[in-house]
Amino acid sequence: MAVSKFLAVFGLLLVFCNNGVEGSHKIYAQYQNVKAVKVNPVHRTGYHFQPPMNWINDPNGPMYYKGLYHLFYQYNPNGATWGNIVWAHSVSKDLVNWQALKHALYPSKWFDINGCWSGSVTILPGNKPVILYTGIDPNDREIQNYAVPKNLSDPYLRDWIKPDDNPMVDPDSNVNASAFRDPTTAWWVDGHWKIVVGSRRHHRGMAYLYRSRDFKTWIKAKHPLHSVPRTGNWECPDFFPVSLSGQNGLDTSVVGENVKHVFKVSLDITRYDYYTVGTYDRTRDKYIPDNTSVDGWAGLRFDYGNFYASKSFFDPSKSRRVLWGWVNESDTAADDNSKGWAGIQGVPRKIWLDSSKRQVVQWPVEELETLRRKKIELGIQKLKKGEKVEVKRITATQADVEVTFSFPSLEKAEPFDHKWADIDAQGVCAEKGSTDQGGLGPFGLLTLASKELEEFTPVFFRVFKAGNRHKVLLCSDARSSSLREGLYKPSFAGFVDVDLSTKRLSLRSLIDHSVVSSFGEGGKTVITSRVYPTLAVFHKAHLFVFNNGSETITVEKFNAWSMKNPIMNRGFETA
């Protein structure tokens, strides 16, 4: 059981779990409308999506429509804690600069009077978007509803209608109506529309499947699309095809011989997103993970850090699939309330199937590079054990960094301790860290560092030898990120599936005041850390490359850019 203790602060129930602190769905009516007196900018991000203030969580059904990207997201318009949940709505021409519109959905009918929770958007034939979402009825039952645009000729889709024939899916007696939420984007196959809704039966995670011929009358399938024992409640399921060749994305309804499928769930217990790569059996309407994908808590993740409730969409304008996720808070509710805001969305990522066919690869969308300015390059640097080099003339609190490391030999790789076989990468990182001198590593970046290194968030590689092969660890260790007491400061980590015959490893880190998102080896392993330094803020933050291994590391290529601020939810005050 990941949940270890509970604490009520400012009326928000906090759950301390593997992935930090998050709000539960318990509502404290006396606090959810508490207005923030002011917004504290110290840890506020510059280029990650967020409203001017208040609580946000899951991205809902992002989509592309008539030249605009639409992002809907869970939002509390009245305070910086969870409650009063509506579908906020912003639009962009480039996934970077955003204009806020009025809220798309808010509780107004009997079928959603206690909340408009997460869901998705499906584009029907004729370029007609439909929102599918979970509504909370007067008995606190979770039911699935739909909404349609009032004016399809309006590219901004400012107004939405919730027809009176809702709900479209009402849980039957065999479904747990208190854990039945987050309908997926629908796909069309063999004469039917199909969706999945996340749930659980006892401790078994469930993806209930529903079919419809007309997108109005939905019938529950005899068997779920997929289920796994002992995984608890499944939230925010996502199911989409990926091409076996190239990086192009596919529309959600694509099936065929040159296609695999990815199935992702957000586990309510652990607060991580897990995925498998597998096959969609359209005859039996079943998803079968490949035998190379672990199906459960030990499986692959889109992100090994503060990242949850992700949602993907197909972008027809650039033939790509884009993934978005919530960077959930790892701070305390007391600090959230004093900041006046809580939660952000991660940067949008292009996602495709790796050439190994065993995992996906993710990379920040190319539009993010339009925010780069003041490029800094380092010449070739050789770092011996214990050496570090500062990267100067850069805005270290708001930067985009790309670096390639090389090493002459694998001989000094440390033996992989057999006891680590029973723990995950995060446990290995917690034991070894960035300052424990090794053989081949640790080497990488010291981000958001104070001048004398009282605070720093290291992002680094460490190479181990396990039998006849090598294991590469990527770690983002927040334990030294802040001098402030009482914070959750985890050592997040993941293993990187990489061929070391080139004796090179690459890293890209997006640094944004209180967020460090790192993409190892071209996006094979991604880690997002939420950190709250006290000294390394604004112009007092520094950036270093370092090596604490006995093998000399060469920094072959190093490019870094200061990042400017995009337009962030312009017009929000009138939304």
Coordinates of C-alpha atoms in Angstrom, one line a residue:
M1 CA 0.0 0.0 0.0
A2 CA 1.7 3.2 -1.2
V3 CA -0.4 5.5 1.0
S4 CA 1.4 5.9 4.3
K5 CA -0.2 8.8 6.1
F6 CA -2.8 11.5 5.8
L7 CA -2.8 15.2 6.8
A8 CA -5.5 17.9 6.6
V9 CA -4.0 21.3 5.7
F10 CA -6.2 24.2 4.7
G11 CA -9.0 21.7 4.4
L12 CA -7.4 19.7 1.6
L13 CA -6.8 16.0 2.3
L14 CA -3.2 15.2 1.5
V15 CA -2.1 11.8 0.5
F16 CA 1.6 11.0 0.8
C17 CA 2.3 8.4 -1.8
N18 CA 5.1 7.2 -4.0
N19 CA 4.7 10.2 -6.3
G20 CA 4.5 13.0 -3.8
V21 CA 1.4 14.7 -2.4
E22 CA -1.8 14.9 -4.2
G23 CA -5.4 16.0 -3.4
S24 CA -7.9 13.3 -2.9
H25 CA -11.4 13.5 -4.2
K26 CA -12.7 14.3 -0.7
I27 CA -14.3 17.8 -0.7
Y28 CA -13.9 20.2 2.1
A29 CA -16.6 22.7 1.3
Q30 CA -15.4 25.3 3.7
Y31 CA -12.0 25.6 2.0
Q32 CA -12.4 24.9 -1.7
N33 CA -13.6 28.5 -2.4
V34 CA -10.7 30.2 -0.5
K35 CA -9.3 32.8 -2.8
A36 CA -5.6 33.3 -3.1
V37 CA -4.5 36.6 -1.7
K38 CA -1.6 36.9 -4.1
V39 CA 0.5 34.7 -6.4
N40 CA 4.0 34.0 -5.3
P41 CA 6.2 33.9 -8.4
V42 CA 9.4 32.3 -6.9
H43 CA 8.6 28.8 -8.1
R44 CA 6.1 29.7 -10.8
T45 CA 7.1 28.2 -14.2
G46 CA 7.8 30.4 -17.3
Y47 CA 7.0 28.2 -20.3
H48 CA 4.9 25.3 -18.8
F49 CA 1.2 25.6 -19.3
Q50 CA -0.7 27.0 -16.3
P51 CA -3.5 29.5 -15.5
P52 CA -2.6 32.7 -13.5
M53 CA -3.7 31.1 -10.2
N54 CA -5.7 28.2 -8.6
W55 CA -5.7 24.5 -8.8
I56 CA -5.4 22.5 -12.0
N57 CA -5.0 18.8 -12.7
D58 CA -5.7 16.4 -15.6
P59 CA -5.5 17.5 -19.2
N60 CA -8.8 16.6 -20.9
G61 CA -9.1 15.7 -24.5
P62 CA -6.6 18.0 -26.3
M63 CA -7.4 18.2 -30.0
Y64 CA -6.7 20.1 -33.2
Y65 CA -9.7 21.8 -34.8
K66 CA -9.8 24.3 -37.7
G67 CA -6.2 25.6 -37.3
L68 CA -6.3 25.7 -33.5
Y69 CA -5.0 23.4 -30.7
H70 CA -7.5 23.1 -27.9
L71 CA -6.5 22.2 -24.4
F72 CA -9.2 21.4 -21.8
Y73 CA -8.2 20.7 -18.3
Q74 CA -9.5 20.1 -14.8
Y75 CA -9.6 23.4 -12.9
N76 CA -10.9 24.9 -9.7
P77 CA -11.9 28.5 -10.6
N78 CA -12.4 29.5 -6.9
G79 CA -9.2 28.3 -5.1
A80 CA -5.8 26.7 -5.0
T81 CA -7.1 23.3 -3.7
W82 CA -9.1 20.6 -5.4
G83 CA -12.8 21.2 -5.7
N84 CA -15.5 22.9 -7.9
I85 CA -14.0 21.1 -10.8
V86 CA -14.8 22.4 -14.3
W87 CA -13.4 22.0 -17.8
A88 CA -11.3 25.0 -18.4
H89 CA -10.5 25.8 -22.0
S90 CA -7.5 27.4 -23.8
V91 CA -6.5 27.6 -27.4
S92 CA -3.2 28.0 -29.3
K93 CA -1.9 28.1 -32.8
D94 CA 1.5 26.6 -31.9
L95 CA 1.1 24.5 -28.6
V96 CA 3.3 27.2 -27.0
N97 CA 1.3 30.5 -26.8
W98 CA -2.1 30.2 -25.2
Q99 CA -5.3 32.2 -25.1
A100 CA -7.9 31.4 -22.4
L101 CA -11.6 31.1 -23.2
K102 CA -14.5 30.7 -20.9
H103 CA -14.9 27.4 -19.3
A104 CA -16.2 24.7 -21.6
L105 CA -18.1 22.6 -19.0
Y106 CA -19.2 23.3 -15.5
P107 CA -21.7 21.6 -13.2
S108 CA -25.2 22.6 -14.4
K109 CA -27.3 19.5 -15.0
W110 CA -28.4 16.7 -12.7
F111 CA -26.0 14.3 -14.4
D112 CA -22.9 16.4 -13.5
I113 CA -24.2 18.6 -10.6
N114 CA -21.3 17.4 -8.3
G115 CA -18.5 17.8 -10.9
C116 CA -17.4 17.6 -14.5
W117 CA -14.4 15.3 -14.2
S118 CA -11.9 14.0 -16.8
G119 CA -12.6 12.7 -20.2
S120 CA -11.6 13.1 -23.9
V121 CA -12.6 14.4 -27.3
T122 CA -13.5 12.5 -30.4
I123 CA -13.7 14.0 -33.8
L124 CA -16.6 12.5 -35.7
P125 CA -17.0 12.4 -39.5
G126 CA -17.7 15.8 -40.9
N127 CA -15.1 17.3 -38.5
K128 CA -17.6 17.3 -35.5
P129 CA -16.0 17.2 -32.1
V130 CA -17.7 15.5 -29.2
I131 CA -16.6 15.8 -25.6
L132 CA -17.0 12.6 -23.5
Y133 CA -16.6 13.2 -19.7
T134 CA -17.4 11.8 -16.3
G135 CA -20.2 13.6 -14.4
I136 CA -20.9 13.2 -10.7
D137 CA -24.6 12.9 -10.1
P138 CA -26.6 13.8 -6.9
N139 CA -25.8 10.4 -5.4
D140 CA -22.1 10.8 -6.1
R141 CA -22.2 8.1 -8.8
E142 CA -19.8 8.5 -11.6
I143 CA -21.6 8.4 -15.0
Q144 CA -20.4 9.1 -18.5
N145 CA -21.8 12.1 -20.4
Y146 CA -21.3 13.9 -23.7
A147 CA -21.3 17.5 -24.9
V148 CA -21.3 19.0 -28.4
P149 CA -20.3 22.4 -29.8
K150 CA -23.1 25.0 -30.1
N151 CA -21.5 26.4 -33.2
L152 CA -19.3 24.2 -35.4
S153 CA -18.3 27.2 -37.6
D154 CA -16.6 28.8 -34.6
P155 CA -13.0 27.6 -34.6
Y156 CA -12.7 28.6 -31.0
L157 CA -15.6 26.4 -29.9
R158 CA -16.5 28.8 -27.2
D159 CA -19.9 27.3 -26.3
W160 CA -20.8 23.7 -25.6
I161 CA -24.2 22.0 -25.1
K162 CA -24.9 19.1 -22.8
P163 CA -28.0 17.3 -24.3
D164 CA -30.8 16.2 -22.1
D165 CA -30.5 12.5 -23.2
N166 CA -27.4 12.2 -21.0
P167 CA -25.9 10.1 -19.4
M168 CA -24.7 8.2 -22.4
V169 CA -23.3 5.4 -20.1
D170 CA -24.8 4.6 -16.7
P171 CA -22.9 2.0 -14.7
D172 CA -24.9 -1.3 -14.3
S173 CA -25.1 -3.3 -11.0
N174 CA -21.8 -5.1 -11.8
V175 CA -19.8 -1.8 -12.1
N176 CA -18.4 0.1 -9.1
A177 CA -20.1 3.4 -9.6
S178 CA -17.6 5.2 -7.2
A179 CA -14.7 4.2 -9.4
F180 CA -15.9 4.5 -13.0
R181 CA -14.4 7.4 -14.8
D182 CA -12.4 9.0 -17.6
P183 CA -13.8 7.8 -21.0
T184 CA -11.2 7.5 -23.7
T185 CA -11.2 9.0 -27.2
A186 CA -13.5 6.7 -29.3
W187 CA -12.3 4.6 -32.2
W188 CA -14.2 3.3 -35.2
V189 CA -13.8 -0.3 -36.3
D190 CA -16.0 -2.9 -37.9
G191 CA -19.2 -0.8 -37.9
H192 CA -19.0 0.4 -34.3
W193 CA -17.6 3.2 -32.2
K194 CA -15.8 2.0 -29.1
I195 CA -14.6 3.6 -25.9
V196 CA -13.0 2.4 -22.7
V197 CA -13.8 3.6 -19.2
G198 CA -11.4 3.1 -16.3
S199 CA -12.6 1.3 -13.1
R200 CA -11.8 -1.5 -10.7
R201 CA -13.5 -4.7 -9.5
H202 CA -12.3 -5.3 -5.9
H203 CA -8.5 -4.9 -6.4
R204 CA -8.5 -5.7 -10.1
G205 CA -7.9 -2.8 -12.5
M206 CA -10.5 -2.7 -15.3
A207 CA -10.9 -1.1 -18.7
Y208 CA -14.6 -1.5 -19.4
L209 CA -15.4 -1.5 -23.2
Y210 CA -18.6 0.0 -24.6
R211 CA -19.8 -0.1 -28.3
S212 CA -22.2 2.1 -30.3
R213 CA -23.3 2.4 -33.9
D214 CA -24.6 5.9 -33.6
F215 CA -22.5 7.5 -30.8
K216 CA -25.6 7.8 -28.7
T217 CA -26.7 4.4 -27.5
W218 CA -23.8 2.5 -25.9
I219 CA -23.7 -1.1 -24.9
K220 CA -21.3 -2.6 -22.5
A221 CA -19.2 -5.5 -23.9
K222 CA -19.3 -8.8 -22.3
H223 CA -15.6 -8.6 -21.4
P224 CA -13.3 -5.6 -20.7
L225 CA -10.8 -4.6 -23.2
H226 CA -8.1 -5.3 -20.6
S227 CA -7.7 -5.9 -16.9
V228 CA -4.9 -6.8 -14.5
P229 CA -5.2 -8.2 -11.0
R230 CA -3.9 -6.4 -7.9
T231 CA -3.4 -3.0 -9.6
G232 CA -6.3 -1.1 -8.0
N233 CA -8.4 1.6 -9.6
W234 CA -7.5 2.6 -13.2
E235 CA -7.8 6.2 -14.0
C236 CA -7.4 8.1 -17.3
P237 CA -7.0 5.1 -19.6
D238 CA -5.5 5.9 -23.1
F239 CA -5.5 3.5 -26.0
F240 CA -4.0 4.4 -29.4
P241 CA -2.3 2.9 -32.4
V242 CA 1.4 3.4 -33.3
S243 CA 3.1 2.8 -36.6
L244 CA 5.7 0.0 -36.8
S245 CA 7.8 2.2 -39.1
G246 CA 8.7 5.9 -38.7
Q247 CA 7.7 8.6 -36.3
N248 CA 4.4 9.6 -37.8
G249 CA 1.4 9.4 -35.6
L250 CA -1.9 7.6 -36.4
D251 CA -5.5 8.5 -36.1
T252 CA -7.1 6.6 -33.1
S253 CA -9.2 4.5 -35.5
V254 CA -6.3 3.1 -37.5
V255 CA -5.9 -0.7 -37.4
G256 CA -3.9 -3.0 -39.7
E257 CA -0.8 -5.1 -40.1
N258 CA 1.7 -2.3 -39.8
V259 CA 0.3 -1.2 -36.5
K260 CA 0.9 -1.9 -32.8
H261 CA -1.2 -0.5 -30.0
V262 CA -0.3 1.3 -26.8
F263 CA -2.5 0.9 -23.7
K264 CA -1.9 3.3 -20.8
V265 CA -3.5 3.6 -17.4
S266 CA -2.9 5.9 -14.5
L267 CA -2.8 3.9 -11.2
D268 CA -4.7 5.7 -8.5
I269 CA -2.7 4.0 -5.8
T270 CA 0.8 4.8 -7.0
R271 CA 0.1 8.0 -8.9
Y272 CA 2.2 6.9 -11.9
D273 CA 1.3 6.3 -15.5
Y274 CA 2.1 2.8 -16.8
Y275 CA 1.9 1.5 -20.4
T276 CA 2.4 -1.6 -22.5
V277 CA 2.9 -2.2 -26.2
G278 CA 0.8 -4.9 -27.7
T279 CA -1.9 -6.1 -30.2
Y280 CA -5.5 -5.2 -30.5
D281 CA -7.5 -8.2 -31.4
R282 CA -10.5 -6.6 -33.2
T283 CA -12.4 -9.8 -33.5
R284 CA -12.5 -10.5 -29.8
D285 CA -12.2 -6.8 -28.8
K286 CA -9.3 -7.6 -26.6
Y287 CA -5.9 -6.0 -26.0
I288 CA -3.0 -8.4 -25.6
P289 CA 0.3 -6.9 -24.3
D290 CA 3.5 -8.3 -26.0
N291 CA 5.5 -10.6 -23.9
T292 CA 8.2 -8.0 -23.8
S293 CA 5.9 -5.6 -21.9
V294 CA 5.5 -6.1 -18.1
D295 CA 1.8 -5.6 -17.4
G296 CA 1.6 -4.0 -13.9
W297 CA 3.4 -1.9 -11.4
A298 CA 6.9 -3.0 -12.6
G299 CA 6.1 -2.0 -16.2
L300 CA 7.1 0.9 -18.4
R301 CA 6.2 4.5 -17.7
F302 CA 5.8 7.5 -19.9
D303 CA 7.6 9.4 -17.2
Y304 CA 9.4 8.2 -14.1
G305 CA 8.8 11.3 -12.1
N306 CA 6.0 13.8 -11.1
F307 CA 3.8 13.0 -14.1
Y308 CA 0.2 11.7 -14.1
A309 CA -3.1 11.5 -15.9
S310 CA -1.6 11.8 -19.3
K311 CA -3.6 12.1 -22.5
S312 CA -2.6 11.8 -26.1
F313 CA -4.2 13.1 -29.3
F314 CA -3.6 12.8 -33.0
D315 CA -2.5 16.0 -34.7
P316 CA -3.5 15.8 -38.3
S317 CA -1.8 19.1 -39.2
K318 CA 1.6 17.5 -38.7
S319 CA 0.8 13.8 -38.7
R320 CA 2.0 13.2 -35.2
R321 CA 0.6 11.9 -31.9
V322 CA 1.1 14.4 -29.0
L323 CA 1.1 13.4 -25.4
W324 CA 0.3 15.7 -22.5
G325 CA 0.4 15.1 -18.8
W326 CA -0.2 16.7 -15.4
V327 CA 2.9 17.6 -13.5
N328 CA 1.4 17.0 -10.0
E329 CA 2.5 18.9 -7.0
S330 CA 5.1 17.3 -4.6
D331 CA 4.8 20.3 -2.3
T332 CA 2.5 20.9 0.7
A333 CA -1.0 22.3 0.6
A334 CA 0.1 25.1 2.8
D335 CA 2.7 26.2 0.3
D336 CA 0.2 25.7 -2.6
N337 CA -2.3 28.0 -0.8
S338 CA 0.4 30.6 -0.2
K339 CA 1.6 30.5 -3.8
G340 CA -2.0 30.9 -5.0
W341 CA -1.7 28.1 -7.6
A342 CA -1.1 24.4 -7.7
G343 CA -0.1 22.1 -10.5
I344 CA 1.0 22.7 -14.1
Q345 CA 0.8 20.8 -17.4
G346 CA 4.0 19.3 -18.7
V347 CA 5.3 20.4 -22.1
P348 CA 3.6 18.6 -25.0
R349 CA 5.6 15.7 -26.3
K350 CA 5.6 14.0 -29.7
I351 CA 5.3 10.2 -29.1
W352 CA 6.1 7.3 -31.4
L353 CA 7.2 3.6 -31.3
D354 CA 10.9 2.9 -30.8
S355 CA 12.7 0.9 -33.5
S356 CA 13.0 -2.0 -31.0
K357 CA 9.1 -2.2 -31.0
R358 CA 9.3 -2.7 -27.2
Q359 CA 8.7 0.9 -26.0
V360 CA 7.7 4.4 -27.0
V361 CA 9.9 7.4 -27.5
Q362 CA 9.0 10.9 -26.5
W363 CA 10.4 14.3 -27.4
P364 CA 9.3 17.9 -26.7
V365 CA 7.3 19.2 -29.7
E366 CA 9.4 21.2 -32.1
E367 CA 7.4 24.4 -31.5
L368 CA 9.0 24.7 -28.1
E369 CA 12.3 25.6 -29.8
T370 CA 10.8 28.9 -30.8
L371 CA 11.3 30.0 -27.2
R372 CA 15.0 29.5 -27.4
R373 CA 17.3 32.5 -27.2
K374 CA 20.9 33.3 -26.3
K375 CA 22.5 30.0 -27.3
I376 CA 25.5 28.9 -25.3
E377 CA 28.0 26.3 -26.6
L378 CA 30.8 24.6 -24.6
G379 CA 33.8 23.3 -26.4
I380 CA 34.9 19.7 -25.9
Q381 CA 35.4 19.2 -22.1
K382 CA 37.1 16.3 -20.5
L383 CA 35.9 15.7 -16.9
K384 CA 38.0 13.6 -14.6
K385 CA 36.7 12.2 -11.3
G386 CA 35.2 14.9 -9.1
E387 CA 35.4 17.7 -11.7
K388 CA 32.6 20.0 -12.7
V389 CA 32.3 22.9 -15.2
E390 CA 29.9 25.8 -14.8
V391 CA 27.8 26.9 -17.8
K392 CA 27.8 30.7 -17.6
R393 CA 25.9 33.4 -19.5
I394 CA 22.7 31.5 -19.3
T395 CA 19.4 32.0 -17.5
A396 CA 19.9 28.8 -15.4
T397 CA 16.3 28.9 -13.9
Q398 CA 14.7 28.8 -17.4
A399 CA 16.7 26.9 -19.9
D400 CA 16.8 24.1 -22.5
V401 CA 20.0 22.0 -22.4
E402 CA 21.2 19.4 -24.8
V403 CA 24.4 17.4 -24.1
T404 CA 26.2 14.4 -25.5
F405 CA 28.6 12.5 -23.3
S406 CA 31.2 9.9 -24.4
F407 CA 33.6 7.6 -22.7
P408 CA 36.6 5.5 -23.9
S409 CA 35.7 2.2 -22.3
L410 CA 33.0 0.3 -20.4
E411 CA 35.6 -1.5 -18.3
K412 CA 35.0 0.6 -15.1
A413 CA 31.3 0.0 -15.0
E414 CA 30.2 -1.0 -11.5
P415 CA 28.8 -4.5 -10.9
F416 CA 25.1 -4.5 -10.7
D417 CA 24.3 -5.7 -7.1
H418 CA 22.1 -8.8 -7.1
K419 CA 20.1 -7.3 -4.3
W420 CA 18.9 -4.6 -6.7
A421 CA 17.0 -7.2 -8.7
D422 CA 14.1 -6.9 -6.3
I423 CA 13.9 -3.1 -6.3
D424 CA 13.2 -0.6 -9.1
A425 CA 15.5 2.0 -10.6
Q426 CA 14.3 4.6 -8.1
G427 CA 15.6 2.4 -5.3
V428 CA 19.0 2.0 -7.0
C429 CA 19.2 5.8 -7.4
A430 CA 18.3 6.4 -3.8
E431 CA 21.1 4.1 -2.7
K432 CA 23.9 5.3 -5.0
G433 CA 23.0 9.0 -5.7
S434 CA 25.1 11.6 -7.5
T435 CA 27.9 12.1 -5.0
D436 CA 28.7 8.4 -4.3
Q437 CA 31.8 8.1 -6.6
G438 CA 31.5 5.2 -9.0
G439 CA 33.2 3.8 -12.1
L440 CA 31.4 4.9 -15.2
G441 CA 29.3 7.6 -13.7
P442 CA 27.6 9.3 -12.1
F443 CA 27.9 12.0 -14.7
G444 CA 25.5 14.6 -16.0
L445 CA 24.0 18.0 -15.0
L446 CA 23.7 19.9 -11.8
T447 CA 20.5 21.9 -12.4
L448 CA 19.0 24.7 -10.2
A449 CA 22.2 24.8 -8.2
S450 CA 23.2 27.4 -5.6
K451 CA 26.7 28.8 -6.0
E452 CA 28.2 26.7 -3.2
L453 CA 26.0 23.7 -4.0
E454 CA 24.0 23.9 -0.8
E455 CA 21.1 23.1 -3.2
F456 CA 21.1 21.3 -6.5
T457 CA 19.0 18.9 -8.6
P458 CA 21.4 16.5 -10.3
V459 CA 20.3 14.7 -13.5
F460 CA 22.8 12.0 -14.3
F461 CA 23.7 8.6 -15.9
R462 CA 25.3 5.7 -14.1
V463 CA 26.4 2.6 -16.0
F464 CA 26.4 -0.9 -14.4
K465 CA 27.6 -4.3 -15.6
A466 CA 25.0 -7.0 -15.1
G467 CA 26.4 -10.4 -16.3
N468 CA 27.2 -10.1 -20.0
R469 CA 25.3 -6.8 -20.5
H470 CA 25.2 -3.3 -19.2
K471 CA 22.4 -1.4 -17.5
V472 CA 22.2 2.4 -17.8
L473 CA 20.5 4.3 -15.0
L474 CA 19.0 7.8 -15.6
C475 CA 18.3 9.6 -12.3
S476 CA 16.8 12.9 -11.3
D477 CA 17.5 13.2 -7.6
A478 CA 15.6 15.9 -5.7
R479 CA 17.0 15.0 -2.3
S480 CA 19.5 17.9 -2.4
S481 CA 17.1 20.3 -4.3
S482 CA 16.0 22.4 -1.4
L483 CA 17.1 23.4 2.1
R484 CA 13.5 23.7 3.1
E485 CA 12.4 21.1 5.6
G486 CA 9.3 19.0 5.3
L487 CA 9.3 18.7 1.5
Y488 CA 8.8 15.5 -0.4
K489 CA 12.2 15.2 -2.2
P490 CA 12.4 11.9 -4.1
S491 CA 15.1 10.3 -6.1
F492 CA 13.3 9.5 -9.4
A493 CA 14.9 7.1 -11.8
G494 CA 14.5 4.8 -14.8
F495 CA 16.7 2.4 -16.7
V496 CA 17.5 3.3 -20.3
D497 CA 17.3 0.6 -23.0
V498 CA 20.4 1.7 -25.1
D499 CA 23.1 0.1 -27.2
L500 CA 26.4 1.2 -25.6
S501 CA 28.6 0.1 -28.5
T502 CA 29.0 3.8 -29.5
K503 CA 30.1 4.6 -26.0
R504 CA 27.9 7.7 -26.0
L505 CA 24.8 8.9 -24.0
S506 CA 22.7 11.9 -24.7
L507 CA 20.6 14.0 -22.4
R508 CA 18.1 16.9 -22.9
S509 CA 16.8 18.8 -19.8
L510 CA 14.1 21.4 -19.7
I511 CA 14.6 23.6 -16.7
D512 CA 11.8 25.9 -15.6
H513 CA 12.1 27.3 -12.0
S514 CA 10.5 24.4 -10.2
V515 CA 10.4 21.8 -12.9
V516 CA 13.3 19.8 -14.4
S517 CA 12.1 17.4 -17.3
S518 CA 14.9 15.2 -18.7
F519 CA 14.9 13.1 -21.8
G520 CA 17.5 10.4 -21.8
E521 CA 19.0 9.0 -25.1
G522 CA 16.6 10.8 -27.4
G523 CA 13.5 10.3 -25.2
K524 CA 13.7 6.6 -24.4
T525 CA 13.5 7.4 -20.7
V526 CA 11.9 10.6 -19.4
I527 CA 11.9 11.9 -15.8
T528 CA 10.1 15.1 -14.5
S529 CA 11.0 16.4 -11.1
R530 CA 9.2 19.1 -9.2
V531 CA 11.6 20.9 -6.9
Y532 CA 11.4 24.0 -4.7
P533 CA 14.9 25.6 -4.1
T534 CA 15.3 28.4 -1.6
L535 CA 18.7 29.7 -2.7
A536 CA 18.9 28.7 -6.4
V537 CA 16.1 31.0 -7.6
F538 CA 16.1 33.6 -10.3
H539 CA 19.6 35.0 -11.0
K540 CA 21.0 33.1 -8.1
A541 CA 20.7 29.7 -9.8
H542 CA 23.6 28.0 -11.5
L543 CA 24.1 25.1 -14.0
F544 CA 27.1 22.7 -14.1
V545 CA 28.2 19.6 -16.0
F546 CA 29.9 17.1 -13.6
N547 CA 31.5 13.7 -13.4
N548 CA 31.9 11.7 -10.1
G549 CA 33.1 8.5 -11.7
S550 CA 36.7 7.2 -12.0
E551 CA 36.3 7.0 -15.8
T552 CA 37.1 10.2 -17.6
I553 CA 34.0 11.6 -19.4
T554 CA 34.1 13.7 -22.5
V555 CA 31.4 16.3 -23.1
E556 CA 31.4 16.0 -26.9
K557 CA 28.5 18.4 -27.6
F558 CA 26.9 20.9 -25.3
N559 CA 24.2 23.4 -26.4
A560 CA 22.1 25.4 -24.0
W561 CA 19.5 28.2 -24.5
S562 CA 17.9 30.6 -22.2
M563 CA 14.1 30.3 -22.7
K564 CA 11.8 33.2 -23.1
N565 CA 8.2 33.3 -21.8
P566 CA 5.4 32.5 -24.2
I567 CA 2.0 34.2 -24.0
M568 CA 0.3 32.2 -21.2
N569 CA -3.4 32.3 -21.1
R570 CA -3.8 35.8 -22.3
G571 CA -7.4 37.0 -21.6
F572 CA -7.8 34.7 -18.6
E573 CA -9.2 37.4 -16.4
T574 CA -12.2 37.6 -18.7
A575 CA -12.6 33.8 -19.2

